[in-house]
PDB file of C-alpha atoms in Angstrom:
ATOM      1  CA  UNK K   1      -0.250   0.403  -0.034  1.00  0.00           C
ATOM      2  CA  UNK K   2       1.391   3.496  -0.436  1.00  0.00           C
ATOM      3  CA  UNK K   3       3.228   4.362   2.736  1.00  0.00           C
ATOM      4  CA  UNK K   4       1.482   6.894   5.036  1.00  0.00           C
ATOM      5  CA  UNK K   5       3.804   9.632   5.582  1.00  0.00           C
ATOM      6  CA  UNK K   6       3.583  12.054   9.563  1.00  0.00           C
ATOM      7  CA  UNK K   7       2.932  15.533   6.983  1.00  0.00           C
ATOM      8  CA  UNK K   8       0.452  18.303   6.992  1.00  0.00           C
ATOM      9  CA  UNK K   9      -0.502  17.375   3.472  1.00  0.00           C
ATOM     10  CA  UNK K  10      -3.907  15.212   3.532  1.00  0.00           C
ATOM     11  CA  UNK K  11      -3.689  11.926   1.638  1.00  0.00           C
ATOM     12  CA  UNK K  12      -6.141  10.167  -0.194  1.00  0.00           C
ATOM     13  CA  UNK K  13      -5.804   6.784   0.445  1.00  0.00           C
ATOM     14  CA  UNK K  14      -7.429   5.051  -1.985  1.00  0.00           C
ATOM     15  CA  UNK K  15     -10.225   5.079  -4.911  1.00  0.00           C
ATOM     16  CA  UNK K  16     -13.206   3.989  -3.936  1.00  0.00           C
ATOM     17  CA  UNK K  17     -14.605   0.786  -6.007  1.00  0.00           C
ATOM     18  CA  UNK K  18     -16.932   2.172  -8.933  1.00  0.00           C
ATOM     19  CA  UNK K  19     -20.298   2.028  -8.862  1.00  0.00           C
ATOM     20  CA  UNK K  20     -20.812   2.858  -5.429  1.00  0.00           C
ATOM     21  CA  UNK K  21     -23.998   5.776  -4.893  1.00  0.00           C
ATOM     22  CA  UNK K  22     -22.522   8.152  -2.516  1.00  0.00           C
ATOM     23  CA  UNK K  23     -24.331   8.511   1.043  1.00  0.00           C
ATOM     24  CA  UNK K  24     -25.405  12.261  -0.012  1.00  0.00           C
ATOM     25  CA  UNK K  25     -28.229   9.963  -2.551  1.00  0.00           C
ATOM     26  CA  UNK K  26     -28.584   7.685  -0.256  1.00  0.00           C
ATOM     27  CA  UNK K  27     -29.664   9.407   2.834  1.00  0.00           C
ATOM     28  CA  UNK K  28     -31.638   7.592   5.117  1.00  0.00           C
ATOM     29  CA  UNK K  29     -34.940   9.818   7.036  1.00  0.00           C
ATOM     30  CA  UNK K  30     -34.447   9.866  10.708  1.00  0.00           C
ATOM     31  CA  UNK K  31     -34.696   6.474  12.649  1.00  0.00           C
ATOM     32  CA  UNK K  32     -37.806   5.518  14.358  1.00  0.00           C
ATOM     33  CA  UNK K  33     -39.551   6.566  16.998  1.00  0.00           C
ATOM     34  CA  UNK K  34     -38.256   4.846  20.389  1.00  0.00           C
ATOM     35  CA  UNK K  35     -40.021   2.317  21.530  1.00  0.00           C
ATOM     36  CA  UNK K  36     -40.528   4.086  25.168  1.00  0.00           C
ATOM     37  CA  UNK K  37     -41.226   7.534  25.813  1.00  0.00           C
ATOM     38  CA  UNK K  38     -38.137   9.338  25.438  1.00  0.00           C
ATOM     39  CA  UNK K  39     -39.279  13.376  25.693  1.00  0.00           C
ATOM     40  CA  UNK K  40     -37.944  16.309  25.763  1.00  0.00           C
ATOM     41  CA  UNK K  41     -38.186  17.990  29.972  1.00  0.00           C
ATOM     42  CA  UNK K  42     -36.398  20.985  29.637  1.00  0.00           C
ATOM     43  CA  UNK K  43     -34.817  23.623  27.087  1.00  0.00           C
ATOM     44  CA  UNK K  44     -32.405  26.697  28.621  1.00  0.00           C
ATOM     45  CA  UNK K  45     -31.352  29.226  26.201  1.00  0.00           C
ATOM     46  CA  UNK K  46     -27.327  29.289  26.560  1.00  0.00           C
ATOM     47  CA  UNK K  47     -27.044  31.995  24.277  1.00  0.00           C
ATOM     48  CA  UNK K  48     -28.201  33.746  20.919  1.00  0.00           C
ATOM     49  CA  UNK K  49     -27.434  30.421  18.908  1.00  0.00           C
ATOM     50  CA  UNK K  50     -27.298  28.071  21.595  1.00  0.00           C
ATOM     51  CA  UNK K  51     -29.678  25.546  23.420  1.00  0.00           C
ATOM     52  CA  UNK K  52     -29.336  23.277  26.165  1.00  0.00           C
ATOM     53  CA  UNK K  53     -31.976  20.387  25.940  1.00  0.00           C
ATOM     54  CA  UNK K  54     -32.541  17.772  28.777  1.00  0.00           C
ATOM     55  CA  UNK K  55     -33.928  14.421  27.374  1.00  0.00           C
ATOM     56  CA  UNK K  56     -35.677  12.127  29.842  1.00  0.00           C
ATOM     57  CA  UNK K  57     -33.902   8.991  28.256  1.00  0.00           C
ATOM     58  CA  UNK K  58     -35.349   5.405  28.961  1.00  0.00           C
ATOM     59  CA  UNK K  59     -32.090   4.202  26.893  1.00  0.00           C
ATOM     60  CA  UNK K  60     -29.766   5.250  29.291  1.00  0.00           C
ATOM     61  CA  UNK K  61     -32.164   5.486  32.241  1.00  0.00           C
ATOM     62  CA  UNK K  62     -31.139   9.058  33.115  1.00  0.00           C
ATOM     63  CA  UNK K  63     -32.035  12.617  31.998  1.00  0.00           C
ATOM     64  CA  UNK K  64     -29.647  13.971  29.398  1.00  0.00           C
ATOM     65  CA  UNK K  65     -28.057  17.037  28.209  1.00  0.00           C
ATOM     66  CA  UNK K  66     -28.027  17.798  24.393  1.00  0.00           C
ATOM     67  CA  UNK K  67     -26.576  21.254  23.024  1.00  0.00           C
ATOM     68  CA  UNK K  68     -27.942  22.653  19.962  1.00  0.00           C
ATOM     69  CA  UNK K  69     -25.982  25.430  17.874  1.00  0.00           C
ATOM     70  CA  UNK K  70     -28.821  27.085  15.262  1.00  0.00           C
ATOM     71  CA  UNK K  71     -27.426  28.395  11.959  1.00  0.00           C
ATOM     72  CA  UNK K  72     -26.949  32.017  11.593  1.00  0.00           C
ATOM     73  CA  UNK K  73     -30.643  32.062   9.256  1.00  0.00           C
ATOM     74  CA  UNK K  74     -32.425  29.625  11.234  1.00  0.00           C
ATOM     75  CA  UNK K  75     -35.654  30.851  12.649  1.00  0.00           C
ATOM     76  CA  UNK K  76     -38.278  28.619  13.752  1.00  0.00           C
ATOM     77  CA  UNK K  77     -40.842  26.349  11.492  1.00  0.00           C
ATOM     78  CA  UNK K  78     -37.740  26.589   9.154  1.00  0.00           C
ATOM     79  CA  UNK K  79     -36.622  23.254   7.607  1.00  0.00           C
ATOM     80  CA  UNK K  80     -34.279  21.027   5.927  1.00  0.00           C
ATOM     81  CA  UNK K  81     -31.428  22.252   7.535  1.00  0.00           C
ATOM     82  CA  UNK K  82     -27.992  19.602   7.184  1.00  0.00           C
ATOM     83  CA  UNK K  83     -27.118  18.336  11.054  1.00  0.00           C
ATOM     84  CA  UNK K  84     -23.671  17.981  11.925  1.00  0.00           C
ATOM     85  CA  UNK K  85     -23.724  15.201  15.407  1.00  0.00           C
ATOM     86  CA  UNK K  86     -20.472  16.178  17.820  1.00  0.00           C
ATOM     87  CA  UNK K  87     -19.169  13.658  19.385  1.00  0.00           C
ATOM     88  CA  UNK K  88     -17.045  13.695  22.699  1.00  0.00           C
ATOM     89  CA  UNK K  89     -13.756  11.606  24.530  1.00  0.00           C
ATOM     90  CA  UNK K  90     -14.240   9.839  27.801  1.00  0.00           C
ATOM     91  CA  UNK K  91     -13.328  10.190  31.271  1.00  0.00           C
ATOM     92  CA  UNK K  92     -14.208  13.884  31.893  1.00  0.00           C
ATOM     93  CA  UNK K  93     -15.896  16.647  30.719  1.00  0.00           C
ATOM     94  CA  UNK K  94     -18.561  15.247  28.179  1.00  0.00           C
ATOM     95  CA  UNK K  95     -20.442  17.266  25.644  1.00  0.00           C
ATOM     96  CA  UNK K  96     -20.050  20.522  27.188  1.00  0.00           C
ATOM     97  CA  UNK K  97     -15.893  20.164  26.449  1.00  0.00           C
ATOM     98  CA  UNK K  98     -17.018  20.833  22.788  1.00  0.00           C
ATOM     99  CA  UNK K  99     -18.478  24.440  23.366  1.00  0.00           C
ATOM    100  CA  UNK K 100     -16.185  25.123  26.713  1.00  0.00           C
ATOM    101  CA  UNK K 101     -13.010  24.103  25.034  1.00  0.00           C
ATOM    102  CA  UNK K 102     -13.670  22.904  21.197  1.00  0.00           C
ATOM    103  CA  UNK K 103     -13.988  26.336  19.783  1.00  0.00           C
ATOM    104  CA  UNK K 104     -17.365  24.894  18.236  1.00  0.00           C
ATOM    105  CA  UNK K 105     -19.471  28.169  18.589  1.00  0.00           C
ATOM    106  CA  UNK K 106     -16.607  29.525  16.511  1.00  0.00           C
ATOM    107  CA  UNK K 107     -15.924  27.229  13.777  1.00  0.00           C
ATOM    108  CA  UNK K 108     -19.112  26.570  13.140  1.00  0.00           C
ATOM    109  CA  UNK K 109     -20.470  30.255  13.242  1.00  0.00           C
ATOM    110  CA  UNK K 110     -20.630  30.428   9.073  1.00  0.00           C
ATOM    111  CA  UNK K 111     -22.121  26.485   8.449  1.00  0.00           C
ATOM    112  CA  UNK K 112     -25.504  26.200   6.960  1.00  0.00           C
ATOM    113  CA  UNK K 113     -26.112  23.255   9.478  1.00  0.00           C
ATOM    114  CA  UNK K 114     -27.668  22.435  12.987  1.00  0.00           C
ATOM    115  CA  UNK K 115     -24.882  21.439  15.006  1.00  0.00           C
ATOM    116  CA  UNK K 116     -26.121  18.335  17.776  1.00  0.00           C
ATOM    117  CA  UNK K 117     -23.797  17.784  20.469  1.00  0.00           C
ATOM    118  CA  UNK K 118     -25.228  15.145  22.910  1.00  0.00           C
ATOM    119  CA  UNK K 119     -23.387  13.588  26.094  1.00  0.00           C
ATOM    120  CA  UNK K 120     -22.298  10.133  25.673  1.00  0.00           C
ATOM    121  CA  UNK K 121     -21.360   9.249  29.119  1.00  0.00           C
ATOM    122  CA  UNK K 122     -17.886   9.721  30.882  1.00  0.00           C
ATOM    123  CA  UNK K 123     -17.065   6.399  29.735  1.00  0.00           C
ATOM    124  CA  UNK K 124     -20.110   5.372  27.298  1.00  0.00           C
ATOM    125  CA  UNK K 125     -18.005   4.184  24.395  1.00  0.00           C
ATOM    126  CA  UNK K 126     -21.266   4.478  21.893  1.00  0.00           C
ATOM    127  CA  UNK K 127     -22.421   1.011  22.279  1.00  0.00           C
ATOM    128  CA  UNK K 128     -25.661  -0.417  24.067  1.00  0.00           C
ATOM    129  CA  UNK K 129     -24.317  -1.857  27.124  1.00  0.00           C
ATOM    130  CA  UNK K 130     -24.558  -5.910  27.399  1.00  0.00           C
ATOM    131  CA  UNK K 131     -25.568  -4.790  30.971  1.00  0.00           C
ATOM    132  CA  UNK K 132     -25.994  -0.743  31.561  1.00  0.00           C
ATOM    133  CA  UNK K 133     -27.157   1.833  29.336  1.00  0.00           C
ATOM    134  CA  UNK K 134     -27.993   1.925  26.055  1.00  0.00           C
ATOM    135  CA  UNK K 135     -26.097   4.943  24.137  1.00  0.00           C
ATOM    136  CA  UNK K 136     -26.332   3.692  20.676  1.00  0.00           C
ATOM    137  CA  UNK K 137     -30.443   3.875  21.404  1.00  0.00           C
ATOM    138  CA  UNK K 138     -30.078   7.379  23.014  1.00  0.00           C
ATOM    139  CA  UNK K 139     -27.958   9.155  20.225  1.00  0.00           C
ATOM    140  CA  UNK K 140     -29.722   7.075  16.719  1.00  0.00           C
ATOM    141  CA  UNK K 141     -33.121   6.924  17.737  1.00  0.00           C
ATOM    142  CA  UNK K 142     -34.008   9.344  20.717  1.00  0.00           C
ATOM    143  CA  UNK K 143     -31.984  12.354  19.883  1.00  0.00           C
ATOM    144  CA  UNK K 144     -32.855  12.273  16.247  1.00  0.00           C
ATOM    145  CA  UNK K 145     -36.610  11.775  16.539  1.00  0.00           C
ATOM    146  CA  UNK K 146     -36.579  14.816  19.141  1.00  0.00           C
ATOM    147  CA  UNK K 147     -34.667  16.707  18.214  1.00  0.00           C
ATOM    148  CA  UNK K 148     -34.206  16.799  14.100  1.00  0.00           C
ATOM    149  CA  UNK K 149     -37.946  18.085  13.999  1.00  0.00           C
ATOM    150  CA  UNK K 150     -37.525  20.588  16.592  1.00  0.00           C
ATOM    151  CA  UNK K 151     -34.961  22.185  14.484  1.00  0.00           C
ATOM    152  CA  UNK K 152     -36.294  21.173  11.235  1.00  0.00           C
ATOM    153  CA  UNK K 153     -33.266  18.843  10.166  1.00  0.00           C
ATOM    154  CA  UNK K 154     -33.786  17.177   7.002  1.00  0.00           C
ATOM    155  CA  UNK K 155     -32.355  14.125   5.710  1.00  0.00           C
ATOM    156  CA  UNK K 156     -28.645  14.904   5.557  1.00  0.00           C
ATOM    157  CA  UNK K 157     -26.286  14.036   8.415  1.00  0.00           C
ATOM    158  CA  UNK K 158     -22.423  14.060   9.066  1.00  0.00           C
ATOM    159  CA  UNK K 159     -20.696  12.958  12.365  1.00  0.00           C
ATOM    160  CA  UNK K 160     -17.508  13.317  13.884  1.00  0.00           C
ATOM    161  CA  UNK K 161     -16.127  13.403  17.183  1.00  0.00           C
ATOM    162  CA  UNK K 162     -12.272  13.443  19.353  1.00  0.00           C
ATOM    163  CA  UNK K 163     -10.646  10.524  21.094  1.00  0.00           C
ATOM    164  CA  UNK K 164     -13.804   8.250  22.327  1.00  0.00           C
ATOM    165  CA  UNK K 165     -15.760  10.399  20.083  1.00  0.00           C
ATOM    166  CA  UNK K 166     -13.913   9.200  16.892  1.00  0.00           C
ATOM    167  CA  UNK K 167     -14.612   5.682  17.719  1.00  0.00           C
ATOM    168  CA  UNK K 168     -18.169   6.991  18.026  1.00  0.00           C
ATOM    169  CA  UNK K 169     -18.255   8.920  14.921  1.00  0.00           C
ATOM    170  CA  UNK K 170     -17.079   5.753  12.534  1.00  0.00           C
ATOM    171  CA  UNK K 171     -19.141   2.954  14.555  1.00  0.00           C
ATOM    172  CA  UNK K 172     -21.948   4.831  13.882  1.00  0.00           C
ATOM    173  CA  UNK K 173     -21.582   5.580  10.234  1.00  0.00           C
ATOM    174  CA  UNK K 174     -20.620   1.919   9.787  1.00  0.00           C
ATOM    175  CA  UNK K 175     -23.478   0.227  12.235  1.00  0.00           C
ATOM    176  CA  UNK K 176     -26.168   2.546  10.056  1.00  0.00           C
ATOM    177  CA  UNK K 177     -25.413   2.704   7.036  1.00  0.00           C
ATOM    178  CA  UNK K 178     -27.484   5.524   5.016  1.00  0.00           C
ATOM    179  CA  UNK K 179     -28.003   7.571   7.872  1.00  0.00           C
ATOM    180  CA  UNK K 180     -24.043   9.695   7.944  1.00  0.00           C
ATOM    181  CA  UNK K 181     -22.928  10.828   4.347  1.00  0.00           C
ATOM    182  CA  UNK K 182     -19.961  11.982   6.152  1.00  0.00           C
ATOM    183  CA  UNK K 183     -17.631  10.930   9.243  1.00  0.00           C
ATOM    184  CA  UNK K 184     -14.289  12.389  10.759  1.00  0.00           C
ATOM    185  CA  UNK K 185     -12.021  11.323  13.883  1.00  0.00           C
ATOM    186  CA  UNK K 186      -9.380  13.876  15.359  1.00  0.00           C
ATOM    187  CA  UNK K 187      -7.235  11.216  17.700  1.00  0.00           C
ATOM    188  CA  UNK K 188      -9.976   8.445  17.069  1.00  0.00           C
ATOM    189  CA  UNK K 189     -10.079   5.165  19.096  1.00  0.00           C
ATOM    190  CA  UNK K 190     -10.190   2.873  15.622  1.00  0.00           C
ATOM    191  CA  UNK K 191      -9.015   0.031  16.900  1.00  0.00           C
ATOM    192  CA  UNK K 192      -9.341  -1.723  20.547  1.00  0.00           C
ATOM    193  CA  UNK K 193      -8.160  -4.749  19.296  1.00  0.00           C
ATOM    194  CA  UNK K 194      -4.889  -3.774  18.659  1.00  0.00           C
ATOM    195  CA  UNK K 195      -4.431  -3.916  22.550  1.00  0.00           C
ATOM    196  CA  UNK K 196      -6.928  -5.842  24.460  1.00  0.00           C
ATOM    197  CA  UNK K 197      -5.351  -6.559  27.249  1.00  0.00           C
ATOM    198  CA  UNK K 198      -4.222  -2.566  27.282  1.00  0.00           C
ATOM    199  CA  UNK K 199      -8.092  -1.400  27.077  1.00  0.00           C
ATOM    200  CA  UNK K 200      -9.228  -4.040  29.018  1.00  0.00           C
ATOM    201  CA  UNK K 201      -6.609  -2.321  32.173  1.00  0.00           C
ATOM    202  CA  UNK K 202      -7.657   0.636  31.135  1.00  0.00           C
ATOM    203  CA  UNK K 203     -11.910   0.428  31.453  1.00  0.00           C
ATOM    204  CA  UNK K 204     -11.392  -1.388  34.664  1.00  0.00           C
ATOM    205  CA  UNK K 205      -9.391   1.791  35.754  1.00  0.00           C
ATOM    206  CA  UNK K 206     -12.044   3.755  35.527  1.00  0.00           C
ATOM    207  CA  UNK K 207     -15.001   1.451  36.992  1.00  0.00           C
ATOM    208  CA  UNK K 208     -15.780  -0.902  33.459  1.00  0.00           C
ATOM    209  CA  UNK K 209     -16.120  -4.213  32.668  1.00  0.00           C
ATOM    210  CA  UNK K 210     -15.556  -4.987  29.228  1.00  0.00           C
ATOM    211  CA  UNK K 211     -17.915  -7.673  29.684  1.00  0.00           C
ATOM    212  CA  UNK K 212     -20.556  -5.418  30.057  1.00  0.00           C
ATOM    213  CA  UNK K 213     -19.726  -2.791  27.734  1.00  0.00           C
ATOM    214  CA  UNK K 214     -18.890  -5.275  24.515  1.00  0.00           C
ATOM    215  CA  UNK K 215     -18.807  -8.752  25.741  1.00  0.00           C
ATOM    216  CA  UNK K 216     -16.360 -11.099  24.734  1.00  0.00           C
ATOM    217  CA  UNK K 217     -13.422  -9.682  23.000  1.00  0.00           C
ATOM    218  CA  UNK K 218     -14.251 -11.994  20.043  1.00  0.00           C
ATOM    219  CA  UNK K 219     -17.350  -9.551  19.931  1.00  0.00           C
ATOM    220  CA  UNK K 220     -15.665  -6.519  19.946  1.00  0.00           C
ATOM    221  CA  UNK K 221     -15.472  -6.266  16.572  1.00  0.00           C
ATOM    222  CA  UNK K 222     -19.143  -5.003  16.240  1.00  0.00           C
ATOM    223  CA  UNK K 223     -18.114  -1.679  17.640  1.00  0.00           C
ATOM    224  CA  UNK K 224     -14.242  -1.562  16.402  1.00  0.00           C
ATOM    225  CA  UNK K 225     -13.664   0.856  13.536  1.00  0.00           C
ATOM    226  CA  UNK K 226     -10.846  -0.770  12.086  1.00  0.00           C
ATOM    227  CA  UNK K 227     -13.067  -4.381  11.907  1.00  0.00           C
ATOM    228  CA  UNK K 228     -16.022  -2.642  10.614  1.00  0.00           C
ATOM    229  CA  UNK K 229     -14.267   0.052   7.796  1.00  0.00           C
ATOM    230  CA  UNK K 230     -15.590  -2.752   4.708  1.00  0.00           C
ATOM    231  CA  UNK K 231     -18.900  -1.219   5.898  1.00  0.00           C
ATOM    232  CA  UNK K 232     -18.217   2.099   5.349  1.00  0.00           C
ATOM    233  CA  UNK K 233     -17.799   2.764   1.613  1.00  0.00           C
ATOM    234  CA  UNK K 234     -19.397   5.605   0.164  1.00  0.00           C
ATOM    235  CA  UNK K 235     -19.146   7.711   3.657  1.00  0.00           C
ATOM    236  CA  UNK K 236     -16.782  10.134   3.110  1.00  0.00           C
ATOM    237  CA  UNK K 237     -14.220   9.957   5.958  1.00  0.00           C
ATOM    238  CA  UNK K 238     -11.603  11.753   7.655  1.00  0.00           C
ATOM    239  CA  UNK K 239      -9.046  10.489  10.239  1.00  0.00           C
ATOM    240  CA  UNK K 240      -6.481  12.407  12.111  1.00  0.00           C
ATOM    241  CA  UNK K 241      -3.696  12.036  14.678  1.00  0.00           C
ATOM    242  CA  UNK K 242      -0.152  12.519  15.852  1.00  0.00           C
ATOM    243  CA  UNK K 243       3.004  10.775  17.048  1.00  0.00           C
ATOM    244  CA  UNK K 244       2.655  11.981  20.394  1.00  0.00           C
ATOM    245  CA  UNK K 245       5.978  13.817  20.044  1.00  0.00           C
ATOM    246  CA  UNK K 246       5.605  17.449  21.595  1.00  0.00           C
ATOM    247  CA  UNK K 247       4.757  19.449  18.562  1.00  0.00           C
ATOM    248  CA  UNK K 248       4.173  23.115  17.271  1.00  0.00           C
ATOM    249  CA  UNK K 249       0.504  23.833  18.931  1.00  0.00           C
ATOM    250  CA  UNK K 250       2.100  22.398  22.529  1.00  0.00           C
ATOM    251  CA  UNK K 251       3.880  24.441  25.020  1.00  0.00           C
ATOM    252  CA  UNK K 252       7.282  23.592  24.699  1.00  0.00           C
ATOM    253  CA  UNK K 253       9.540  20.120  25.380  1.00  0.00           C
ATOM    254  CA  UNK K 254       8.073  17.412  27.487  1.00  0.00           C
ATOM    255  CA  UNK K 255       8.087  13.318  27.642  1.00  0.00           C
ATOM    256  CA  UNK K 256       5.741  11.476  24.864  1.00  0.00           C
ATOM    257  CA  UNK K 257       2.234  11.254  24.924  1.00  0.00           C
ATOM    258  CA  UNK K 258       1.841   7.473  25.129  1.00  0.00           C
ATOM    259  CA  UNK K 259      -1.971   7.522  24.545  1.00  0.00           C
ATOM    260  CA  UNK K 260      -1.354   9.686  20.992  1.00  0.00           C
ATOM    261  CA  UNK K 261       1.081   7.005  20.333  1.00  0.00           C
ATOM    262  CA  UNK K 262      -1.127   4.552  20.442  1.00  0.00           C
ATOM    263  CA  UNK K 263      -3.861   6.205  19.076  1.00  0.00           C
ATOM    264  CA  UNK K 264      -1.373   6.858  15.315  1.00  0.00           C
ATOM    265  CA  UNK K 265      -0.900   2.799  15.737  1.00  0.00           C
ATOM    266  CA  UNK K 266      -4.573   2.375  15.428  1.00  0.00           C
ATOM    267  CA  UNK K 267      -5.362   5.431  12.803  1.00  0.00           C
ATOM    268  CA  UNK K 268      -2.759   3.483  10.923  1.00  0.00           C
ATOM    269  CA  UNK K 269      -4.444   0.076  11.050  1.00  0.00           C
ATOM    270  CA  UNK K 270      -7.920   1.493  10.167  1.00  0.00           C
ATOM    271  CA  UNK K 271      -6.116   2.828   7.263  1.00  0.00           C
ATOM    272  CA  UNK K 272      -4.613   0.035   6.554  1.00  0.00           C
ATOM    273  CA  UNK K 273      -8.227  -2.320   7.105  1.00  0.00           C
ATOM    274  CA  UNK K 274      -9.686   0.731   4.945  1.00  0.00           C
ATOM    275  CA  UNK K 275      -7.680   0.139   1.845  1.00  0.00           C
ATOM    276  CA  UNK K 276      -7.720  -3.603   2.251  1.00  0.00           C
ATOM    277  CA  UNK K 277     -11.393  -3.047   1.921  1.00  0.00           C
ATOM    278  CA  UNK K 278     -11.373  -0.640  -0.884  1.00  0.00           C
ATOM    279  CA  UNK K 279     -12.781   2.510   1.186  1.00  0.00           C
ATOM    280  CA  UNK K 280     -12.033   5.942   0.193  1.00  0.00           C
ATOM    281  CA  UNK K 281     -10.295   7.853   3.552  1.00  0.00           C
ATOM    282  CA  UNK K 282      -8.141  11.064   3.891  1.00  0.00           C
ATOM    283  CA  UNK K 283      -6.099  11.273   6.351  1.00  0.00           C
ATOM    284  CA  UNK K 284      -3.760  13.962   7.999  1.00  0.00           C
ATOM    285  CA  UNK K 285      -1.179  11.960  10.050  1.00  0.00           C
ATOM    286  CA  UNK K 286       0.613  15.195  10.991  1.00  0.00           C
ATOM    287  CA  UNK K 287       3.588  13.947  13.160  1.00  0.00           C
ATOM    288  CA  UNK K 288       4.461  15.596  16.013  1.00  0.00           C
ATOM    289  CA  UNK K 289       1.777  16.272  17.689  1.00  0.00           C
ATOM    290  CA  UNK K 290      -0.048  15.507  21.524  1.00  0.00           C
ATOM    291  CA  UNK K 291      -3.002  14.271  22.609  1.00  0.00           C
ATOM    292  CA  UNK K 292      -4.987  17.491  23.262  1.00  0.00           C
ATOM    293  CA  UNK K 293      -7.881  19.825  22.089  1.00  0.00           C
ATOM    294  CA  UNK K 294      -5.251  22.365  20.148  1.00  0.00           C
ATOM    295  CA  UNK K 295      -4.627  19.499  17.552  1.00  0.00           C
ATOM    296  CA  UNK K 296      -8.138  18.318  17.222  1.00  0.00           C
ATOM    297  CA  UNK K 297      -9.441  21.823  16.878  1.00  0.00           C
ATOM    298  CA  UNK K 298      -7.356  22.300  14.240  1.00  0.00           C
ATOM    299  CA  UNK K 299      -8.040  18.847  12.679  1.00  0.00           C
ATOM    300  CA  UNK K 300     -12.298  20.093  13.036  1.00  0.00           C
ATOM    301  CA  UNK K 301     -11.560  23.552  11.104  1.00  0.00           C
ATOM    302  CA  UNK K 302      -9.441  21.194   8.178  1.00  0.00           C
ATOM    303  CA  UNK K 303     -12.203  18.389   8.130  1.00  0.00           C
ATOM    304  CA  UNK K 304     -15.367  21.082   7.991  1.00  0.00           C
ATOM    305  CA  UNK K 305     -15.185  20.833   4.240  1.00  0.00           C
ATOM    306  CA  UNK K 306     -15.260  17.510   3.579  1.00  0.00           C
ATOM    307  CA  UNK K 307     -17.617  17.164   6.413  1.00  0.00           C
ATOM    308  CA  UNK K 308     -20.609  19.754   4.997  1.00  0.00           C
ATOM    309  CA  UNK K 309     -18.659  21.234   1.719  1.00  0.00           C
TER     310      UNK K 309
END
């Protein structure tokens, strides 16, 4: 395969097999109505553009927050807007990280799209747990059913996320064909099966039993982007990562960021799996860089033309 170099230039790995219908041409309608009675219980205007909704979610068993950023031309009753879903990383902060640190308001100010930022749990991992909350059902059924009609969203959607959210973006696009026409991952966890024992230990340190989450390691493939690469044909894909060495957006020298170094290896695994499956993916493997917000903000800005052309 073509060697992927750590550089700023975006690299297109392979050309999709001919005859594939584009995701934009085959966009699916919003997912079906939830079987239980999910409901919006409150709405708070954070600012002139941003609403915070609280949803009573039977799928997750709790009330969950969703932030919605409206396009400048939006008004009540307007319809046909595109949607951009943004997923957050693990361990702390949650969806509010995108608004507080991710500069999402600035970066999306000129978009003709409704930006939807849902909670995903500090260690939710964007799955319906074997024994626990059903995050996939919350994000792909409850949220679209309640939020999209309220803000006039049509049938065109894109999705992006950082770290754990990068896994979520690619997994959701793969497992729900036709729902998303584009997906982007910024330092995303794209191959959990690259280090099963390491992820088991990491999860345990954060109070998660992987048996409750994904089941036996043999079953992890159903929620692992590298294993699902072949199901992403027709989706515009973007993946970025650094090598863990302090880079131009870090403050001075420091130790190697082992998390980002591992993420880089996983992204290369995903890229190889995509090439083997004949799936087109645009990569930005930019060399030096750590697992931190300055790089994700830069990558998000670079990915926007692909996500919402």
